[in-house]
Tab-separated table of C-alpha atoms and ligand atoms in Angstrom:
chain	number	residue	atom	x	y	z
A	1	MET	CA	1.804	28.373	69.682
A	2	SER	CA	0.438	27.652	73.217
A	3	GLU	CA	1.521	27.291	76.640
A	4	PRO	CA	2.651	23.675	78.043
A	5	VAL	CA	0.198	21.905	79.919
A	6	LYS	CA	-0.232	19.110	82.595
A	7	PRO	CA	-2.582	16.307	81.718
A	8	ILE	CA	-5.494	16.866	83.277
A	9	SER	CA	-9.267	15.558	82.117
A	10	LEU	CA	-12.026	17.760	80.592
A	11	THR	CA	-14.008	17.024	83.776
A	12	GLN	CA	-11.269	18.218	85.881
A	13	PHE	CA	-10.691	21.384	83.744
A	14	LEU	CA	-14.406	22.142	83.786
A	15	ILE	CA	-14.669	21.693	87.827
A	16	GLU	CA	-11.475	24.098	88.226
A	17	GLN	CA	-13.084	26.661	85.794
A	18	GLN	CA	-15.906	26.471	87.843
A	19	ARG	CA	-14.532	26.361	91.135
A	20	GLU	CA	-11.480	28.645	90.863
A	21	ARG	CA	-11.827	30.889	87.968
A	22	GLN	CA	-15.936	31.215	88.264
A	23	HIS	CA	-16.052	31.272	84.622
A	24	ILE	CA	-19.018	28.597	84.475
A	25	ASN	CA	-21.827	27.582	86.691
A	26	ALA	CA	-22.643	24.100	87.512
A	27	ASP	CA	-25.134	24.038	84.702
A	28	LEU	CA	-22.883	25.108	81.926
A	29	ARG	CA	-20.305	22.448	83.532
A	30	LEU	CA	-22.666	19.926	83.073
A	31	LEU	CA	-23.914	20.942	79.563
A	32	LEU	CA	-20.199	21.091	78.530
A	33	GLU	CA	-19.292	17.364	79.646
A	34	VAL	CA	-22.435	16.224	78.288
A	35	VAL	CA	-21.501	17.635	74.991
A	36	GLY	CA	-18.250	16.274	75.330
A	37	ARG	CA	-19.726	12.804	76.256
A	38	ALA	CA	-21.854	12.780	73.118
A	39	CYS	CA	-18.867	13.427	70.876
A	40	LYS	CA	-17.181	10.488	72.417
A	41	ALA	CA	-20.286	8.563	71.025
A	42	ILE	CA	-20.160	10.397	67.633
A	43	ALA	CA	-16.352	9.434	67.623
A	44	VAL	CA	-17.160	5.821	68.104
A	45	ALA	CA	-19.608	5.786	65.347
A	46	VAL	CA	-17.448	7.526	62.980
A	47	GLY	CA	-14.483	5.375	63.577
A	48	ARG	CA	-16.536	2.145	63.075
A	49	GLY	CA	-17.252	3.306	59.411
A	50	ALA	CA	-18.344	0.568	57.248
A	51	LEU	CA	-18.341	-2.061	60.241
A	52	GLY	CA	-21.042	-0.009	61.794
A	53	ASN	CA	-23.047	0.426	58.762
A	54	VAL	CA	-22.878	4.223	59.313
A	55	LEU	CA	-21.876	5.318	55.831
A	56	GLY	CA	-23.813	6.653	52.898
A	57	ASN	CA	-27.038	8.340	52.665
A	58	ALA	CA	-29.907	8.624	55.037
A	59	GLY	CA	-32.663	8.911	52.425
A	60	ALA	CA	-33.920	12.437	53.527
A	61	VAL	CA	-33.381	15.972	52.798
A	62	ASN	CA	-32.748	18.537	55.675
A	63	VAL	CA	-33.995	21.758	55.699
A	64	GLN	CA	-30.915	23.246	53.659
A	65	GLY	CA	-32.011	21.062	50.828
A	66	GLU	CA	-29.323	18.702	51.233
A	67	ALA	CA	-29.194	15.055	51.137
A	68	GLN	CA	-28.716	13.858	55.006
A	69	LYS	CA	-25.977	11.137	55.515
A	70	LYS	CA	-26.969	8.292	57.935
A	71	LEU	CA	-23.880	10.019	60.042
A	72	ASP	CA	-25.738	13.469	60.034
A	73	VAL	CA	-28.851	11.783	61.446
A	74	LEU	CA	-27.181	9.703	63.925
A	75	SER	CA	-24.750	12.618	65.230
A	76	ASN	CA	-27.934	14.451	65.767
A	77	GLU	CA	-29.684	11.911	67.624
A	78	ILE	CA	-26.707	11.341	69.843
A	79	LEU	CA	-26.543	15.209	70.659
A	80	LEU	CA	-30.335	15.204	71.321
A	81	GLN	CA	-30.897	12.199	73.416
A	82	ALA	CA	-27.553	13.140	75.429
A	83	ASN	CA	-28.460	16.917	76.096
A	84	GLU	CA	-32.207	16.611	76.590
A	85	TRP	CA	-32.606	14.908	80.235
A	86	GLY	CA	-29.927	16.716	82.256
A	87	GLY	CA	-31.757	19.945	83.325
A	88	HIS	CA	-29.256	22.417	81.973
A	89	LEU	CA	-30.917	23.210	78.490
A	90	ALA	CA	-34.192	25.227	77.762
A	91	ALA	CA	-33.888	24.132	73.594
A	92	ILE	CA	-31.624	22.525	71.206
A	93	ALA	CA	-31.411	23.799	67.433
A	94	SER	CA	-29.299	22.060	64.963
A	95	GLU	CA	-28.410	21.911	61.166
A	96	GLU	CA	-30.204	18.659	60.795
A	97	MET	CA	-33.586	20.327	62.484
A	98	ASP	CA	-36.169	22.633	60.766
A	99	ASP	CA	-37.018	24.010	64.464
A	100	PRO	CA	-35.732	24.043	67.738
A	101	HIS	CA	-36.221	21.085	69.821
A	102	LEU	CA	-37.761	21.673	72.973
A	103	ILE	CA	-36.974	19.737	76.019
A	104	PRO	CA	-39.852	17.467	76.806
A	105	HIS	CA	-41.937	18.258	79.557
A	106	ARG	CA	-41.002	15.154	81.783
A	107	TYR	CA	-37.429	16.738	82.180
A	108	PRO	CA	-36.705	19.816	84.252
A	109	LYS	CA	-35.768	23.029	82.073
A	110	GLY	CA	-32.347	25.264	82.259
A	111	ASN	CA	-31.109	28.302	81.160
A	112	TYR	CA	-29.024	27.769	78.323
A	113	LEU	CA	-29.538	27.195	74.331
A	114	LEU	CA	-27.459	24.665	72.553
A	115	VAL	CA	-27.081	24.930	69.118
A	116	PHE	CA	-24.886	22.638	66.746
A	117	ASP	CA	-23.547	21.239	63.478
A	118	PRO	CA	-23.667	17.610	64.545
A	119	LEU	CA	-21.347	16.403	61.516
A	120	ASP	CA	-19.532	18.805	60.044
A	121	GLY	CA	-17.796	18.058	56.507
A	122	SER	CA	-20.614	15.421	55.428
A	123	SER	CA	-19.211	15.228	51.990
A	124	ASN	CA	-15.981	13.525	53.734
A	125	ILE	CA	-17.752	10.902	55.581
A	126	ASP	CA	-17.743	8.148	52.570
A	127	VAL	CA	-14.127	8.647	51.720
A	128	ASN	CA	-12.486	8.493	55.313
A	129	VAL	CA	-11.288	12.112	55.360
A	130	SER	CA	-11.636	13.939	59.057
A	131	VAL	CA	-15.127	15.226	60.023
A	132	GLY	CA	-16.139	17.028	63.371
A	133	THR	CA	-19.090	18.503	65.400
A	134	ILE	CA	-19.334	22.299	65.874
A	135	PHE	CA	-21.340	23.774	68.648
A	136	SER	CA	-22.480	27.026	70.353
A	137	VAL	CA	-23.917	28.020	73.563
A	138	LEU	CA	-26.307	30.653	74.385
A	139	ARG	CA	-28.270	32.119	77.351
A	140	CYS	CA	-32.095	31.493	77.194
A	141	PRO	CA	-33.840	35.269	77.075
A	142	GLU	CA	-35.181	35.750	80.551
A	143	GLY	CA	-38.897	34.759	81.383
A	144	VAL	CA	-39.000	32.678	78.145
A	145	ASP	CA	-40.257	29.143	79.016
A	146	GLU	CA	-40.536	27.800	75.611
A	147	PRO	CA	-38.144	29.098	73.296
A	148	ASN	CA	-38.627	29.096	69.796
A	149	ALA	CA	-36.273	30.098	66.563
A	150	GLU	CA	-36.377	33.960	67.372
A	151	HIS	CA	-34.726	33.188	70.687
A	152	PHE	CA	-31.580	31.689	69.248
A	153	LEU	CA	-31.073	35.013	66.895
A	154	GLN	CA	-28.477	36.361	69.289
A	155	PRO	CA	-25.206	38.035	67.538
A	156	GLY	CA	-22.238	35.776	68.088
A	157	SER	CA	-20.523	37.906	70.544
A	158	GLN	CA	-23.366	36.856	73.171
A	159	GLN	CA	-22.306	33.031	73.196
A	160	VAL	CA	-21.126	31.975	76.857
A	161	ALA	CA	-19.128	28.887	75.123
A	162	ALA	CA	-18.276	27.378	71.694
A	163	GLY	CA	-16.180	24.660	70.546
A	164	TYR	CA	-15.886	21.847	67.962
A	165	THR	CA	-14.374	18.382	67.876
A	166	VAL	CA	-12.507	17.031	64.995
A	167	TYR	CA	-12.738	13.106	64.317
A	168	GLY	CA	-9.213	12.731	62.630
A	169	PRO	CA	-6.186	10.649	63.116
A	170	SER	CA	-6.725	11.479	66.894
A	171	THR	CA	-10.094	12.662	68.232
A	172	LEU	CA	-9.958	16.426	69.360
A	173	LEU	CA	-12.051	18.755	71.219
A	174	VAL	CA	-11.401	22.415	71.100
A	175	LEU	CA	-13.250	24.588	73.692
A	176	THR	CA	-13.587	28.364	74.535
A	177	LEU	CA	-15.665	29.835	77.329
A	178	GLY	CA	-14.521	33.362	76.444
A	179	ASP	CA	-11.235	33.213	78.049
A	180	GLY	CA	-8.657	31.707	75.692
A	181	VAL	CA	-9.068	28.519	73.689
A	182	TYR	CA	-8.247	24.931	75.159
A	183	GLN	CA	-7.547	21.587	73.369
A	184	PHE	CA	-8.316	18.290	74.602
A	185	THR	CA	-7.246	14.998	72.907
A	186	LEU	CA	-9.233	11.752	73.519
A	187	ASP	CA	-7.429	9.201	75.480
A	188	ARG	CA	-9.211	6.346	73.671
A	189	GLU	CA	-8.308	3.526	76.275
A	190	LEU	CA	-9.500	5.933	79.152
A	191	GLY	CA	-12.517	7.307	77.049
A	192	SER	CA	-11.935	10.796	78.378
A	193	PHE	CA	-10.594	14.117	76.871
A	194	VAL	CA	-7.115	15.344	78.267
A	195	LEU	CA	-6.278	18.810	78.057
A	196	THR	CA	-3.371	18.863	75.791
A	197	GLN	CA	-3.120	22.455	74.680
A	198	ARG	CA	-3.620	25.627	76.741
A	199	ARG	CA	-4.508	29.180	75.342
A	200	LEU	CA	-3.857	28.439	71.771
A	201	ARG	CA	-2.894	31.394	69.566
A	202	ILE	CA	-3.134	31.874	65.786
A	203	PRO	CA	0.212	33.575	64.528
A	204	GLU	CA	-0.964	37.103	63.112
A	205	ASP	CA	0.731	36.218	59.938
A	206	THR	CA	0.653	33.404	57.630
A	207	GLN	CA	1.764	31.765	54.281
A	208	GLU	CA	-1.259	29.517	53.684
A	209	PHE	CA	-4.818	30.069	52.430
A	210	ALA	CA	-7.996	27.861	52.305
A	211	ILE	CA	-10.491	28.395	49.749
A	212	ASN	CA	-12.626	26.313	47.210
A	213	ALA	CA	-10.812	27.675	44.160
A	214	SER	CA	-13.411	25.703	41.886
A	215	ASN	CA	-15.697	28.805	42.447
A	216	ARG	CA	-13.012	31.300	41.397
A	217	ARG	CA	-15.370	32.415	38.360
A	218	HIS	CA	-18.180	33.122	40.549
A	219	TRP	CA	-16.270	35.374	43.179
A	220	ASP	CA	-16.613	39.256	43.913
A	221	PRO	CA	-13.626	41.457	42.550
A	222	PRO	CA	-12.382	42.055	46.043
A	223	VAL	CA	-12.225	38.079	46.696
A	224	ARG	CA	-10.596	37.521	43.221
A	225	ARG	CA	-8.001	40.439	43.902
A	226	TYR	CA	-7.139	38.972	47.295
A	227	VAL	CA	-6.627	35.459	46.188
A	228	GLU	CA	-4.768	36.246	42.895
A	229	GLU	CA	-2.500	38.567	44.718
A	230	LEU	CA	-1.643	35.160	47.242
A	231	GLN	CA	-1.368	32.943	43.803
A	232	GLN	CA	1.258	35.605	42.227
A	233	GLY	CA	3.678	34.750	45.433
A	234	LYS	CA	7.176	36.014	45.404
A	235	GLU	CA	6.824	37.788	41.980
A	236	GLY	CA	3.371	39.394	43.016
A	237	PRO	CA	2.681	42.534	45.186
A	238	ARG	CA	2.687	40.368	48.283
A	239	GLY	CA	6.235	39.179	47.686
A	240	LYS	CA	6.152	35.944	49.165
A	241	ASP	CA	4.929	32.273	48.173
A	242	PHE	CA	1.565	31.187	49.693
A	243	ASN	CA	0.240	27.416	49.835
A	244	MET	CA	-2.906	26.408	49.681
A	245	ARG	CA	-5.259	23.609	51.602
A	246	TRP	CA	-8.602	22.842	51.582
A	247	VAL	CA	-10.150	19.891	53.159
A	248	ALA	CA	-13.772	20.891	52.764
A	249	SER	CA	-14.541	20.152	56.442
A	250	MET	CA	-14.534	23.375	58.099
A	251	VAL	CA	-13.671	21.914	61.308
A	252	ALA	CA	-10.334	20.408	59.594
A	253	ASP	CA	-9.714	23.559	57.736
A	254	VAL	CA	-9.883	25.852	61.091
A	255	HIS	CA	-8.207	23.222	63.319
A	256	ARG	CA	-5.231	23.616	60.955
A	257	ILE	CA	-5.290	27.483	60.953
A	258	LEU	CA	-5.813	27.173	64.864
A	259	THR	CA	-2.528	25.045	64.849
A	260	ARG	CA	-0.250	26.709	62.475
A	261	GLY	CA	-1.981	29.961	61.250
A	262	GLY	CA	-3.643	30.449	57.918
A	263	ILE	CA	-6.872	32.218	56.391
A	264	PHE	CA	-10.067	30.299	55.783
A	265	MET	CA	-12.430	31.934	53.150
A	266	TYR	CA	-16.087	31.129	52.091
A	267	PRO	CA	-17.011	34.030	50.536
A	268	VAL	CA	-20.717	34.867	48.921
A	269	ASP	CA	-20.428	34.537	45.178
A	270	ASN	CA	-22.718	34.275	42.273
A	271	LYS	CA	-23.284	30.669	42.986
A	272	CYS	CA	-24.648	31.215	46.605
A	273	ARG	CA	-25.779	34.713	46.533
A	274	ASP	CA	-29.664	34.016	46.859
A	275	LYS	CA	-28.723	31.997	49.882
A	276	GLY	CA	-26.536	34.669	51.783
A	277	GLY	CA	-23.447	32.434	51.383
A	278	ARG	CA	-22.427	28.671	51.812
A	279	LEU	CA	-21.772	28.145	55.714
A	280	ARG	CA	-24.323	28.902	58.304
A	281	LEU	CA	-23.987	31.703	60.925
A	282	LEU	CA	-25.423	30.036	63.990
A	283	TYR	CA	-23.870	26.781	63.984
A	284	GLU	CA	-20.646	27.483	61.995
A	285	ALA	CA	-19.533	30.782	61.411
A	286	ASN	CA	-20.157	32.161	65.118
A	287	PRO	CA	-18.774	29.273	67.181
A	288	MET	CA	-15.669	29.297	64.918
A	289	SER	CA	-15.545	32.944	64.936
A	290	PHE	CA	-15.798	32.947	68.692
A	291	ILE	CA	-12.750	30.757	69.024
A	292	VAL	CA	-10.744	32.252	66.363
A	293	GLU	CA	-10.747	35.554	68.085
A	294	GLN	CA	-10.314	34.025	71.550
A	295	ALA	CA	-6.900	32.669	70.019
A	296	GLY	CA	-6.097	36.274	68.651
A	297	GLY	CA	-7.380	35.772	65.170
A	298	ALA	CA	-10.185	37.558	63.477
A	299	ALA	CA	-13.314	36.667	61.753
A	300	SER	CA	-15.195	38.859	59.195
A	301	THR	CA	-17.864	38.632	56.452
A	302	GLY	CA	-15.487	41.006	54.457
A	303	THR	CA	-17.551	43.871	55.300
A	304	GLN	CA	-18.220	43.246	59.027
A	305	ARG	CA	-17.146	41.567	62.416
A	306	ILE	CA	-18.903	37.950	62.145
A	307	LEU	CA	-19.762	38.164	66.033
A	308	ASP	CA	-21.633	41.644	65.530
A	309	VAL	CA	-23.847	40.349	63.038
A	310	GLN	CA	-27.509	40.102	64.285
A	311	PRO	CA	-28.903	36.966	62.855
A	312	GLN	CA	-32.126	36.888	61.018
A	313	GLY	CA	-32.655	32.845	60.708
A	314	LEU	CA	-31.922	29.926	62.616
A	315	HIS	CA	-30.396	28.492	59.377
A	316	GLN	CA	-29.205	31.912	57.885
A	317	ARG	CA	-25.772	31.586	55.614
A	318	ILE	CA	-23.074	34.159	55.540
A	319	ALA	CA	-19.739	34.941	54.062
A	320	VAL	CA	-16.696	33.642	56.023
A	321	PHE	CA	-13.422	34.906	56.374
A	322	LEU	CA	-11.233	33.835	59.443
A	323	GLY	CA	-8.170	33.136	60.724
A	324	SER	CA	-4.600	35.350	61.001
A	325	LYS	CA	-5.417	38.567	61.907
A	326	ASN	CA	-3.532	40.425	59.226
A	327	GLU	CA	-4.790	38.264	56.225
A	328	VAL	CA	-8.651	38.648	57.350
A	329	GLU	CA	-7.776	42.355	57.888
A	330	ARG	CA	-6.454	42.719	54.352
A	331	ALA	CA	-9.198	40.906	52.659
A	332	ALA	CA	-11.561	43.056	54.507
A	333	ALA	CA	-9.862	46.264	53.406
A	334	TYR	CA	-9.927	45.094	49.805
A	335	HIS	CA	-13.893	44.806	50.119
A	336	ALA	CA	-13.809	48.380	51.543
A	337	GLU	CA	-11.841	49.637	48.983
A	338	ALA	CA	-13.926	48.000	46.270
A	339	ASP	CA	-17.009	49.605	47.897
B	401	AHG	P1	-21.757	20.340	56.315
B	401	AHG	O1	-21.224	18.994	56.000
B	401	AHG	O2	-22.128	20.465	57.885
B	401	AHG	O3	-22.978	20.414	55.592
B	401	AHG	O4	-20.766	21.378	56.072
B	401	AHG	C1	-19.855	21.431	54.952
B	401	AHG	C2	-19.298	22.716	54.854
B	401	AHG	C3	-18.057	22.958	55.628
B	401	AHG	O5	-17.716	21.923	56.284
B	401	AHG	C4	-17.057	23.088	54.182
B	401	AHG	O6	-15.993	24.062	54.643
B	401	AHG	C5	-17.946	23.303	53.508
B	401	AHG	O7	-19.185	22.968	53.648
B	401	AHG	C6	-17.241	22.769	51.899
B	401	AHG	O8	-17.858	23.171	50.953
B	401	AHG	P2	-17.558	22.919	49.473
B	401	AHG	O9	-18.302	21.621	49.180
B	401	AHG	O10	-17.906	23.988	48.555
B	401	AHG	O11	-15.977	22.475	49.228
B	402	MN	MN1	-21.012	22.040	58.346
B	403	MN	MN1	-23.234	19.218	59.199
């Protein structure tokens, strides 16, 4: 559900946001344009696939202990190189880097911090299923010239912008500046993102859920109860049938929910409890939660609003329940009851 739209480019949209609505300043506008441009370059690389020699492993392991794919490394490089020279950033953090990347001294520094998951859904790269990029923009604390990891540890409610791209049948950019959610589609001939949906809204109710059900035996009781009730369908306490989808690219799963509703879950379970969860707070959970809330949905850890969580580490992981409001609230209520 969304308002119809006149076709304008991302550039024009951002200029209008700056000029008429004063939502953003020139630096933030440049930052978002540059991120958009970098994502176009990633879309080209993803699209070339085997022809571009971008499939398969890079041969290194990242700070998460996960084998890096060539496209993880390449996407990270593209985003870094595009963003470091423009003068709009103080530092950059990424899933693929242990520590923040400081802006080289030869370039001017700006007031924003950029954090991203350069390539989300890495396990889908080699099988030609949708992948994406997720990003979040924070303010650099005042008086800080050389930001370190600590300066990125801001609750998600302090994000000034967040977005993701999906490299799917078409390449999409979904963006929030804290005043609704906007969707742009890449016009491949023109090479520009064109506004195609304004003020996206997530239906409050849904009959679709997304969870990696292979982890069922590791789940905590409230998650088991919630999902079992969904699976019981018409005959169970919910009195209606639910359908299940799991792409295993968060961007694709969240994008489906933004388009037609649903609940996405990656709970903390016995398999990932020692790590705090599966998904990362700063560059997966927070930007997605900001977008989902801006579209009228909800995002919870099960016990707390995700955007209120005070991060403890750059690569901290967390439980995620997000999407259609009434379902997220029900899942949270089951956690509260279990307590
Ligand atoms: P990434 O490729 O950036 O490491 O993220 C993968 C994440 C997320 O996109 C997805 O929802 C989840 O991992 C998939 O987990 P499973 O492998 O358990 O399905
Ligand atoms: Mn990811
Ligand atoms: Mn990733």
